[in-house]
PDB file of C-alpha atoms and ligand atoms in Angstrom:
ATOM      1  CA  MET A   1      37.498  11.482 -29.154  1.00  0.00           C
ATOM      2  CA  SER A   2      37.598   7.953 -28.322  1.00  0.00           C
ATOM      3  CA  GLU A   3      40.696   5.920 -29.249  1.00  0.00           C
ATOM      4  CA  SER A   4      40.853   3.911 -32.420  1.00  0.00           C
ATOM      5  CA  PRO A   5      40.593   0.145 -32.091  1.00  0.00           C
ATOM      6  CA  LEU A   6      43.172  -0.546 -34.371  1.00  0.00           C
ATOM      7  CA  PRO A   7      46.520   1.049 -35.276  1.00  0.00           C
ATOM      8  CA  ILE A   8      46.494   3.817 -37.850  1.00  0.00           C
ATOM      9  CA  VAL A   9      49.616   5.231 -39.878  1.00  0.00           C
ATOM     10  CA  ARG A  10      49.157   7.812 -42.686  1.00  0.00           C
ATOM     11  CA  THR A  11      52.675   8.197 -43.776  1.00  0.00           C
ATOM     12  CA  VAL A  12      54.368   5.307 -46.209  1.00  0.00           C
ATOM     13  CA  ALA A  13      57.589   6.111 -43.893  1.00  0.00           C
ATOM     14  CA  ASP A  14      55.234   5.124 -40.449  1.00  0.00           C
ATOM     15  CA  LEU A  15      54.096   1.837 -42.876  1.00  0.00           C
ATOM     16  CA  ARG A  16      57.361   0.835 -44.201  1.00  0.00           C
ATOM     17  CA  ALA A  17      58.659   1.392 -40.487  1.00  0.00           C
ATOM     18  CA  ARG A  18      55.837  -1.264 -39.102  1.00  0.00           C
ATOM     19  CA  VAL A  19      56.066  -4.091 -41.968  1.00  0.00           C
ATOM     20  CA  ALA A  20      59.620  -4.015 -41.327  1.00  0.00           C
ATOM     21  CA  GLY A  21      59.171  -4.471 -37.351  1.00  0.00           C
ATOM     22  CA  TRP A  22      56.962  -7.367 -38.330  1.00  0.00           C
ATOM     23  CA  ARG A  23      59.624  -9.046 -41.056  1.00  0.00           C
ATOM     24  CA  ALA A  24      62.255  -8.245 -38.821  1.00  0.00           C
ATOM     25  CA  ALA A  25      60.452 -11.210 -36.374  1.00  0.00           C
ATOM     26  CA  GLY A  26      60.125 -13.333 -39.691  1.00  0.00           C
ATOM     27  CA  GLU A  27      56.309 -12.998 -39.811  1.00  0.00           C
ATOM     28  CA  ARG A  28      54.684 -13.589 -43.543  1.00  0.00           C
ATOM     29  CA  VAL A  29      52.562  -9.886 -44.231  1.00  0.00           C
ATOM     30  CA  ALA A  30      49.251  -9.430 -46.051  1.00  0.00           C
ATOM     31  CA  LEU A  31      48.112  -6.183 -47.505  1.00  0.00           C
ATOM     32  CA  VAL A  32      44.337  -5.382 -48.612  1.00  0.00           C
ATOM     33  CA  PRO A  33      43.658  -3.170 -50.580  1.00  0.00           C
ATOM     34  CA  THR A  34      40.559  -0.880 -50.227  1.00  0.00           C
ATOM     35  CA  MET A  35      38.660   2.369 -50.642  1.00  0.00           C
ATOM     36  CA  GLY A  36      36.711   1.890 -47.428  1.00  0.00           C
ATOM     37  CA  ALA A  37      33.188   2.156 -47.204  1.00  0.00           C
ATOM     38  CA  LEU A  38      33.501  -1.793 -45.837  1.00  0.00           C
ATOM     39  CA  HIS A  39      31.156  -4.641 -46.228  1.00  0.00           C
ATOM     40  CA  GLU A  40      31.104  -8.260 -46.037  1.00  0.00           C
ATOM     41  CA  GLY A  41      32.814  -8.522 -49.084  1.00  0.00           C
ATOM     42  CA  HIS A  42      36.033  -6.295 -47.744  1.00  0.00           C
ATOM     43  CA  LEU A  43      36.061  -7.970 -44.718  1.00  0.00           C
ATOM     44  CA  SER A  44      35.978 -11.895 -46.014  1.00  0.00           C
ATOM     45  CA  LEU A  45      39.143 -10.556 -47.803  1.00  0.00           C
ATOM     46  CA  VAL A  46      40.828  -9.285 -44.326  1.00  0.00           C
ATOM     47  CA  ARG A  47      40.134 -13.007 -42.762  1.00  0.00           C
ATOM     48  CA  LEU A  48      41.492 -14.846 -46.466  1.00  0.00           C
ATOM     49  CA  ALA A  49      44.758 -12.772 -45.854  1.00  0.00           C
ATOM     50  CA  GLY A  50      44.344 -13.223 -42.132  1.00  0.00           C
ATOM     51  CA  ARG A  51      44.636 -16.948 -43.541  1.00  0.00           C
ATOM     52  CA  GLN A  52      47.614 -16.772 -45.261  1.00  0.00           C
ATOM     53  CA  ALA A  53      49.553 -14.411 -43.227  1.00  0.00           C
ATOM     54  CA  ASP A  54      51.262 -13.637 -39.978  1.00  0.00           C
ATOM     55  CA  ARG A  55      49.867 -10.021 -40.396  1.00  0.00           C
ATOM     56  CA  THR A  56      47.298  -8.325 -42.530  1.00  0.00           C
ATOM     57  CA  VAL A  57      47.030  -4.404 -43.396  1.00  0.00           C
ATOM     58  CA  ALA A  58      44.793  -3.173 -44.928  1.00  0.00           C
ATOM     59  CA  SER A  59      44.432   0.261 -46.733  1.00  0.00           C
ATOM     60  CA  ILE A  60      41.710   2.659 -47.080  1.00  0.00           C
ATOM     61  CA  PHE A  61      42.439   5.532 -50.326  1.00  0.00           C
ATOM     62  CA  VAL A  62      39.921   6.764 -52.152  1.00  0.00           C
ATOM     63  CA  ASN A  63      41.824   7.088 -55.156  1.00  0.00           C
ATOM     64  CA  PRO A  64      41.467  10.151 -56.913  1.00  0.00           C
ATOM     65  CA  THR A  65      42.360   8.981 -60.142  1.00  0.00           C
ATOM     66  CA  GLN A  66      40.542   6.118 -61.092  1.00  0.00           C
ATOM     67  CA  PHE A  67      37.298   7.595 -60.998  1.00  0.00           C
ATOM     68  CA  GLY A  68      36.288   9.758 -64.410  1.00  0.00           C
ATOM     69  CA  PRO A  69      35.426  12.869 -64.109  1.00  0.00           C
ATOM     70  CA  SER A  70      31.239  12.533 -64.672  1.00  0.00           C
ATOM     71  CA  GLU A  71      32.027   9.841 -61.727  1.00  0.00           C
ATOM     72  CA  ASP A  72      31.169   9.681 -57.847  1.00  0.00           C
ATOM     73  CA  PHE A  73      34.589  10.581 -56.501  1.00  0.00           C
ATOM     74  CA  ASP A  74      32.883  13.225 -54.377  1.00  0.00           C
ATOM     75  CA  ALA A  75      29.823  10.933 -53.261  1.00  0.00           C
ATOM     76  CA  TYR A  76      31.911   8.071 -52.326  1.00  0.00           C
ATOM     77  CA  PRO A  77      31.263   6.657 -49.082  1.00  0.00           C
ATOM     78  CA  ARG A  78      33.635   7.374 -46.158  1.00  0.00           C
ATOM     79  CA  GLY A  79      33.697   6.570 -42.961  1.00  0.00           C
ATOM     80  CA  GLU A  80      37.098   5.598 -41.672  1.00  0.00           C
ATOM     81  CA  ALA A  81      36.304   4.894 -37.709  1.00  0.00           C
ATOM     82  CA  ARG A  82      33.363   2.640 -38.621  1.00  0.00           C
ATOM     83  CA  ASP A  83      35.892   1.059 -41.048  1.00  0.00           C
ATOM     84  CA  ALA A  84      38.676   0.153 -38.761  1.00  0.00           C
ATOM     85  CA  ALA A  85      36.139  -1.301 -35.741  1.00  0.00           C
ATOM     86  CA  LEU A  86      35.064  -2.992 -38.632  1.00  0.00           C
ATOM     87  CA  LEU A  87      38.993  -4.003 -40.178  1.00  0.00           C
ATOM     88  CA  ALA A  88      39.885  -4.613 -35.980  1.00  0.00           C
ATOM     89  CA  ASP A  89      36.855  -7.317 -35.656  1.00  0.00           C
ATOM     90  CA  ALA A  90      38.066  -8.582 -39.075  1.00  0.00           C
ATOM     91  CA  GLY A  91      41.821  -9.336 -37.401  1.00  0.00           C
ATOM     92  CA  CYS A  92      43.501  -6.955 -38.987  1.00  0.00           C
ATOM     93  CA  ASP A  93      46.675  -5.476 -37.190  1.00  0.00           C
ATOM     94  CA  LEU A  94      47.300  -2.228 -39.275  1.00  0.00           C
ATOM     95  CA  LEU A  95      45.012   0.334 -41.340  1.00  0.00           C
ATOM     96  CA  PHE A  96      47.261   2.195 -43.756  1.00  0.00           C
ATOM     97  CA  ALA A  97      45.213   5.643 -44.712  1.00  0.00           C
ATOM     98  CA  PRO A  98      46.836   7.952 -46.285  1.00  0.00           C
ATOM     99  CA  THR A  99      46.309  11.521 -47.448  1.00  0.00           C
ATOM    100  CA  VAL A 100      46.348  12.481 -51.182  1.00  0.00           C
ATOM    101  CA  ALA A 101      49.470  14.563 -51.080  1.00  0.00           C
ATOM    102  CA  GLU A 102      50.512  11.234 -49.435  1.00  0.00           C
ATOM    103  CA  MET A 103      49.855   8.767 -52.337  1.00  0.00           C
ATOM    104  CA  TYR A 104      50.105  12.108 -55.070  1.00  0.00           C
ATOM    105  CA  PRO A 105      52.499  14.636 -53.667  1.00  0.00           C
ATOM    106  CA  ALA A 106      53.061  17.629 -56.118  1.00  0.00           C
ATOM    107  CA  GLY A 107      55.211  16.780 -59.191  1.00  0.00           C
ATOM    108  CA  PHE A 108      53.643  13.151 -59.730  1.00  0.00           C
ATOM    109  CA  ALA A 109      54.015  12.401 -63.143  1.00  0.00           C
ATOM    110  CA  THR A 110      54.356   8.588 -63.738  1.00  0.00           C
ATOM    111  CA  LYS A 111      51.473   6.614 -64.988  1.00  0.00           C
ATOM    112  CA  VAL A 112      51.180   2.323 -65.006  1.00  0.00           C
ATOM    113  CA  SER A 113      49.575   1.383 -68.296  1.00  0.00           C
ATOM    114  CA  VAL A 114      48.482  -2.332 -68.833  1.00  0.00           C
ATOM    115  CA  THR A 115      47.761  -2.906 -72.296  1.00  0.00           C
ATOM    116  CA  GLY A 116      45.455  -5.674 -73.694  1.00  0.00           C
ATOM    117  CA  VAL A 117      43.605  -7.351 -70.558  1.00  0.00           C
ATOM    118  CA  SER A 118      42.613  -3.660 -69.492  1.00  0.00           C
ATOM    119  CA  GLU A 119      40.889  -2.547 -72.560  1.00  0.00           C
ATOM    120  CA  PRO A 120      37.877  -4.266 -73.328  1.00  0.00           C
ATOM    121  CA  LEU A 121      34.552  -3.786 -70.869  1.00  0.00           C
ATOM    122  CA  ASP A 122      35.206  -1.998 -67.886  1.00  0.00           C
ATOM    123  CA  GLY A 123      38.240  -0.335 -69.692  1.00  0.00           C
ATOM    124  CA  ALA A 124      36.104   0.692 -72.505  1.00  0.00           C
ATOM    125  CA  ALA A 125      33.188   1.868 -70.447  1.00  0.00           C
ATOM    126  CA  ARG A 126      34.963   3.835 -68.211  1.00  0.00           C
ATOM    127  CA  PRO A 127      38.752   5.917 -70.009  1.00  0.00           C
ATOM    128  CA  GLY A 128      41.159   6.499 -67.499  1.00  0.00           C
ATOM    129  CA  HIS A 129      40.153   4.007 -64.917  1.00  0.00           C
ATOM    130  CA  PHE A 130      42.287   0.964 -64.748  1.00  0.00           C
ATOM    131  CA  ASP A 131      45.584   3.018 -65.649  1.00  0.00           C
ATOM    132  CA  GLY A 132      44.592   4.520 -62.107  1.00  0.00           C
ATOM    133  CA  VAL A 133      44.020   1.603 -60.634  1.00  0.00           C
ATOM    134  CA  ALA A 134      46.801  -0.027 -61.930  1.00  0.00           C
ATOM    135  CA  THR A 135      49.129   3.476 -60.845  1.00  0.00           C
ATOM    136  CA  VAL A 136      47.412   2.828 -57.347  1.00  0.00           C
ATOM    137  CA  VAL A 137      48.004  -0.452 -56.582  1.00  0.00           C
ATOM    138  CA  THR A 138      51.751  -0.379 -57.953  1.00  0.00           C
ATOM    139  CA  LYS A 139      52.665   1.882 -55.439  1.00  0.00           C
ATOM    140  CA  LEU A 140      50.760   0.292 -52.616  1.00  0.00           C
ATOM    141  CA  LEU A 141      52.773  -2.760 -53.205  1.00  0.00           C
ATOM    142  CA  LEU A 142      55.917  -1.365 -53.413  1.00  0.00           C
ATOM    143  CA  GLN A 143      55.313   1.126 -50.176  1.00  0.00           C
ATOM    144  CA  CYS A 144      54.426  -2.657 -48.500  1.00  0.00           C
ATOM    145  CA  ALA A 145      56.320  -4.820 -50.360  1.00  0.00           C
ATOM    146  CA  PRO A 146      53.984  -7.503 -48.496  1.00  0.00           C
ATOM    147  CA  ASP A 147      53.967 -11.681 -49.480  1.00  0.00           C
ATOM    148  CA  VAL A 148      50.624 -11.502 -50.498  1.00  0.00           C
ATOM    149  CA  ALA A 149      47.982  -8.993 -51.585  1.00  0.00           C
ATOM    150  CA  VAL A 150      44.113 -10.112 -51.881  1.00  0.00           C
ATOM    151  CA  PHE A 151      41.443  -8.553 -53.726  1.00  0.00           C
ATOM    152  CA  GLY A 152      38.282  -9.582 -54.837  1.00  0.00           C
ATOM    153  CA  GLU A 153      36.662 -11.287 -57.373  1.00  0.00           C
ATOM    154  CA  LYS A 154      33.618  -9.083 -57.665  1.00  0.00           C
ATOM    155  CA  ASP A 155      35.896  -6.821 -59.325  1.00  0.00           C
ATOM    156  CA  TYR A 156      37.340  -9.735 -61.993  1.00  0.00           C
ATOM    157  CA  GLN A 157      38.635  -7.946 -64.655  1.00  0.00           C
ATOM    158  CA  GLN A 158      40.771  -5.402 -62.124  1.00  0.00           C
ATOM    159  CA  LEU A 159      41.913  -8.897 -60.382  1.00  0.00           C
ATOM    160  CA  GLN A 160      43.249  -9.870 -63.803  1.00  0.00           C
ATOM    161  CA  VAL A 161      44.944  -6.740 -64.514  1.00  0.00           C
ATOM    162  CA  ILE A 162      46.723  -6.514 -61.190  1.00  0.00           C
ATOM    163  CA  ARG A 163      48.039 -10.029 -61.682  1.00  0.00           C
ATOM    164  CA  ARG A 164      49.255  -9.114 -65.120  1.00  0.00           C
ATOM    165  CA  LEU A 165      51.367  -5.744 -63.716  1.00  0.00           C
ATOM    166  CA  ALA A 166      52.256  -7.691 -60.876  1.00  0.00           C
ATOM    167  CA  ARG A 167      54.080 -10.368 -63.556  1.00  0.00           C
ATOM    168  CA  ASP A 168      55.345  -7.731 -65.980  1.00  0.00           C
ATOM    169  CA  LEU A 169      56.788  -5.344 -62.930  1.00  0.00           C
ATOM    170  CA  ASP A 170      58.462  -8.579 -61.221  1.00  0.00           C
ATOM    171  CA  ILE A 171      56.955  -7.336 -58.282  1.00  0.00           C
ATOM    172  CA  PRO A 172      57.592 -10.588 -55.550  1.00  0.00           C
ATOM    173  CA  VAL A 173      54.128 -11.187 -54.162  1.00  0.00           C
ATOM    174  CA  GLU A 174      51.325 -13.656 -54.532  1.00  0.00           C
ATOM    175  CA  ILE A 175      47.758 -11.978 -55.615  1.00  0.00           C
ATOM    176  CA  VAL A 176      44.943 -13.860 -54.711  1.00  0.00           C
ATOM    177  CA  GLY A 177      41.797 -13.695 -55.370  1.00  0.00           C
ATOM    178  CA  GLY A 178      38.892 -13.811 -52.571  1.00  0.00           C
ATOM    179  CA  ALA A 179      35.075 -15.233 -53.483  1.00  0.00           C
ATOM    180  CA  THR A 180      32.731 -12.655 -54.187  1.00  0.00           C
ATOM    181  CA  ALA A 181      30.073 -12.113 -51.316  1.00  0.00           C
ATOM    182  CA  ARG A 182      26.359 -11.858 -52.183  1.00  0.00           C
ATOM    183  CA  ALA A 183      23.421 -10.772 -50.205  1.00  0.00           C
ATOM    184  CA  GLU A 184      20.366 -13.534 -49.899  1.00  0.00           C
ATOM    185  CA  ASP A 185      18.804 -13.022 -53.538  1.00  0.00           C
ATOM    186  CA  GLY A 186      22.554 -13.217 -55.118  1.00  0.00           C
ATOM    187  CA  LEU A 187      23.279  -9.300 -54.941  1.00  0.00           C
ATOM    188  CA  ALA A 188      27.106  -8.832 -55.068  1.00  0.00           C
ATOM    189  CA  LEU A 189      27.938  -6.795 -52.401  1.00  0.00           C
ATOM    190  CA  SER A 190      29.470  -3.193 -53.325  1.00  0.00           C
ATOM    191  CA  SER A 191      29.647  -0.581 -51.239  1.00  0.00           C
ATOM    192  CA  ARG A 192      27.857   1.367 -53.711  1.00  0.00           C
ATOM    193  CA  ASN A 193      24.750  -0.665 -53.306  1.00  0.00           C
ATOM    194  CA  ALA A 194      24.334   2.087 -50.949  1.00  0.00           C
ATOM    195  CA  TYR A 195      23.105   4.379 -53.421  1.00  0.00           C
ATOM    196  CA  LEU A 196      20.014   2.135 -54.776  1.00  0.00           C
ATOM    197  CA  SER A 197      16.242   3.075 -53.699  1.00  0.00           C
ATOM    198  CA  PRO A 198      14.127  -0.623 -52.194  1.00  0.00           C
ATOM    199  CA  GLU A 199      12.699  -0.442 -55.850  1.00  0.00           C
ATOM    200  CA  GLU A 200      16.194  -0.569 -57.763  1.00  0.00           C
ATOM    201  CA  ARG A 201      17.377  -2.890 -54.951  1.00  0.00           C
ATOM    202  CA  VAL A 202      14.791  -5.606 -56.463  1.00  0.00           C
ATOM    203  CA  ILE A 203      16.193  -5.128 -60.438  1.00  0.00           C
ATOM    204  CA  ALA A 204      19.595  -5.396 -58.815  1.00  0.00           C
ATOM    205  CA  GLY A 205      18.935  -8.473 -57.146  1.00  0.00           C
ATOM    206  CA  ARG A 206      18.447  -9.799 -61.147  1.00  0.00           C
ATOM    207  CA  LEU A 207      21.905  -9.164 -62.140  1.00  0.00           C
ATOM    208  CA  ASN A 208      23.479 -12.216 -60.896  1.00  0.00           C
ATOM    209  CA  GLY A 209      20.385 -14.482 -61.486  1.00  0.00           C
ATOM    210  CA  VAL A 210      20.549 -13.862 -65.116  1.00  0.00           C
ATOM    211  CA  LEU A 211      24.803 -14.409 -65.346  1.00  0.00           C
ATOM    212  CA  ARG A 212      23.933 -17.547 -63.831  1.00  0.00           C
ATOM    213  CA  GLU A 213      21.420 -18.965 -66.183  1.00  0.00           C
ATOM    214  CA  SER A 214      23.525 -17.762 -69.031  1.00  0.00           C
ATOM    215  CA  VAL A 215      26.372 -20.174 -67.152  1.00  0.00           C
ATOM    216  CA  ASN A 216      23.828 -22.901 -66.896  1.00  0.00           C
ATOM    217  CA  ARG A 217      23.448 -22.660 -70.911  1.00  0.00           C
ATOM    218  CA  LEU A 218      27.259 -22.135 -71.658  1.00  0.00           C
ATOM    219  CA  LYS A 219      28.053 -25.166 -69.814  1.00  0.00           C
ATOM    220  CA  ALA A 220      25.486 -27.019 -71.593  1.00  0.00           C
ATOM    221  CA  GLY A 221      27.226 -25.820 -74.659  1.00  0.00           C
ATOM    222  CA  GLU A 222      25.299 -23.369 -75.903  1.00  0.00           C
ATOM    223  CA  ALA A 223      26.802 -20.710 -78.339  1.00  0.00           C
ATOM    224  CA  VAL A 224      28.382 -17.991 -76.560  1.00  0.00           C
ATOM    225  CA  ALA A 225      26.586 -15.369 -79.270  1.00  0.00           C
ATOM    226  CA  GLY A 226      22.972 -16.566 -78.300  1.00  0.00           C
ATOM    227  CA  VAL A 227      23.511 -16.338 -74.947  1.00  0.00           C
ATOM    228  CA  GLU A 228      25.046 -13.117 -74.498  1.00  0.00           C
ATOM    229  CA  ALA A 229      21.906 -11.696 -77.173  1.00  0.00           C
ATOM    230  CA  ASP A 230      19.531 -13.595 -74.525  1.00  0.00           C
ATOM    231  CA  ALA A 231      21.346 -11.883 -71.261  1.00  0.00           C
ATOM    232  CA  LEU A 232      21.115  -8.337 -72.676  1.00  0.00           C
ATOM    233  CA  ALA A 233      17.468  -8.973 -73.356  1.00  0.00           C
ATOM    234  CA  ALA A 234      17.152 -10.206 -69.731  1.00  0.00           C
ATOM    235  CA  LEU A 235      18.599  -7.028 -68.189  1.00  0.00           C
ATOM    236  CA  ALA A 236      16.728  -5.027 -69.993  1.00  0.00           C
ATOM    237  CA  ALA A 237      13.705  -6.393 -69.523  1.00  0.00           C
ATOM    238  CA  ALA A 238      14.321  -6.445 -65.322  1.00  0.00           C
ATOM    239  CA  GLY A 239      14.544  -2.870 -65.366  1.00  0.00           C
ATOM    240  CA  PHE A 240      18.223  -1.601 -65.759  1.00  0.00           C
ATOM    241  CA  GLN A 241      18.358   1.577 -67.933  1.00  0.00           C
ATOM    242  CA  THR A 242      21.710   0.951 -69.839  1.00  0.00           C
ATOM    243  CA  VAL A 243      23.360  -2.326 -70.059  1.00  0.00           C
ATOM    244  CA  ASP A 244      27.525  -1.263 -70.621  1.00  0.00           C
ATOM    245  CA  TYR A 245      28.262  -5.180 -71.390  1.00  0.00           C
ATOM    246  CA  VAL A 246      27.125  -8.983 -70.742  1.00  0.00           C
ATOM    247  CA  GLU A 247      30.034 -10.661 -72.532  1.00  0.00           C
ATOM    248  CA  VAL A 248      32.004 -14.252 -72.333  1.00  0.00           C
ATOM    249  CA  ARG A 249      35.402 -13.772 -72.094  1.00  0.00           C
ATOM    250  CA  ASP A 250      38.588 -15.783 -71.726  1.00  0.00           C
ATOM    251  CA  ALA A 251      38.870 -16.371 -67.873  1.00  0.00           C
ATOM    252  CA  GLU A 252      42.421 -14.969 -68.199  1.00  0.00           C
ATOM    253  CA  ASP A 253      43.185 -12.486 -70.616  1.00  0.00           C
ATOM    254  CA  LEU A 254      39.627 -11.469 -71.275  1.00  0.00           C
ATOM    255  CA  ALA A 255      40.237 -12.360 -75.193  1.00  0.00           C
ATOM    256  CA  ARG A 256      36.524 -12.381 -76.883  1.00  0.00           C
ATOM    257  CA  LEU A 257      34.956 -15.818 -77.113  1.00  0.00           C
ATOM    258  CA  GLY A 258      32.447 -17.206 -79.956  1.00  0.00           C
ATOM    259  CA  PRO A 259      30.482 -16.917 -81.135  1.00  0.00           C
ATOM    260  CA  GLY A 260      30.376 -21.201 -80.935  1.00  0.00           C
ATOM    261  CA  PRO A 261      30.326 -22.730 -77.679  1.00  0.00           C
ATOM    262  CA  ALA A 262      32.875 -20.928 -74.458  1.00  0.00           C
ATOM    263  CA  LEU A 263      35.486 -24.111 -74.900  1.00  0.00           C
ATOM    264  CA  GLY A 264      38.287 -23.883 -71.797  1.00  0.00           C
ATOM    265  CA  PRO A 265      37.855 -21.210 -68.755  1.00  0.00           C
ATOM    266  CA  ALA A 266      36.049 -18.418 -69.613  1.00  0.00           C
ATOM    267  CA  ARG A 267      34.274 -15.790 -67.436  1.00  0.00           C
ATOM    268  CA  ILE A 268      31.135 -14.089 -67.569  1.00  0.00           C
ATOM    269  CA  LEU A 269      30.775 -10.452 -66.994  1.00  0.00           C
ATOM    270  CA  ALA A 270      28.258  -7.606 -66.718  1.00  0.00           C
ATOM    271  CA  ALA A 271      28.099  -4.269 -66.281  1.00  0.00           C
ATOM    272  CA  ALA A 272      24.681  -2.779 -66.135  1.00  0.00           C
ATOM    273  CA  ARG A 273      22.952   0.495 -64.932  1.00  0.00           C
ATOM    274  CA  ILE A 274      20.208   1.302 -62.298  1.00  0.00           C
ATOM    275  CA  GLY A 275      19.496   5.254 -62.014  1.00  0.00           C
ATOM    276  CA  ARG A 276      22.753   6.724 -60.930  1.00  0.00           C
ATOM    277  CA  THR A 277      24.113   3.458 -60.002  1.00  0.00           C
ATOM    278  CA  ARG A 278      26.392   1.264 -62.032  1.00  0.00           C
ATOM    279  CA  LEU A 279      26.623  -2.505 -61.156  1.00  0.00           C
ATOM    280  CA  ILE A 280      29.464  -5.090 -62.241  1.00  0.00           C
ATOM    281  CA  ASP A 281      29.399  -8.954 -61.815  1.00  0.00           C
ATOM    282  CA  ASN A 282      30.644 -11.587 -62.960  1.00  0.00           C
ATOM    283  CA  MET A 283      30.834 -15.665 -62.969  1.00  0.00           C
ATOM    284  CA  ALA A 284      32.944 -18.162 -63.854  1.00  0.00           C
ATOM    285  CA  VAL A 285      31.203 -20.683 -66.834  1.00  0.00           C
TER     286      VAL A 285
HETATM  287  O1  PAF B 301      38.637  -2.412 -56.033  1.00  0.00           O
HETATM  288  C1  PAF B 301      39.413  -1.429 -55.302  1.00  0.00           C
HETATM  289  O2  PAF B 301      38.285  -1.090 -54.076  1.00  0.00           O
HETATM  290  C2  PAF B 301      40.480  -0.321 -55.595  1.00  0.00           C
HETATM  291  O3  PAF B 301      39.808  -0.575 -57.120  1.00  0.00           O
HETATM  292  C3  PAF B 301      41.448  -0.553 -55.248  1.00  0.00           C
HETATM  293  C4  PAF B 301      42.049  -2.074 -55.858  1.00  0.00           C
HETATM  294  C5  PAF B 301      42.055  -0.715 -53.472  1.00  0.00           C
HETATM  295  C6  PAF B 301      42.377   0.520 -55.850  1.00  0.00           C
HETATM  296  O4  PAF B 301      42.101   1.694 -55.556  1.00  0.00           O
END
């Protein structure tokens, strides 16, 4: 078997030992948590982390607690050797790839649950999802104790949930959001895009266009309620089978806005399904 292009640790003890060595040398450490199946979006986060710190750790852990019983945990794409090579190329220094038993040993009984910001949108569509995310991210932040942790803006609600938990639990880490990487037609890069058939991929490309048109109308002062209703109709007309939500929300706490014009920082967020693929996207207003 060929050697991995970057060091891999699988236990919290080994992770802490590596990070302690860097800290002893006065180095600043960044963490980029992922579930693997890496694409340019993840790699842009690794490069962003590299500009914020002397050392970058990436984690790959397909976290079972954030998947619902009918979701794609078993089918979720996995390929550690390919991911490790991509991470090494992007300047990552260490891969933390724990087992489920390392992260959730027998008797594990603690849950981190963020109220408010985690409740609407994906929180409503995917019950328990954000508890799973909040719990595993809290663990990763405590295990690695990075100075900075980088998450993609593509999962905007997740980013806001993580910002909230880091503040609320006094975890001494700076949470940084990285811009969404997009394909040429604007489709947000996602590991789940691999599930799309060629026909579905064409439909998927319309999601960001609908959001972009909505943002332009909101910026021109149009009422939230009308823009949301038109976006919903446009997604259905484009061929999305179900739209879980397309909503304009407060950019910070994701509270409901409208029905009038969006005043102050806002974000439009959408989740829609084609075939077996659920896509999410969002944009600043
Ligand atoms: O965004 C993801 O890939 C995951 O939700 C995360 C943050 C790595 C937690 O499992």
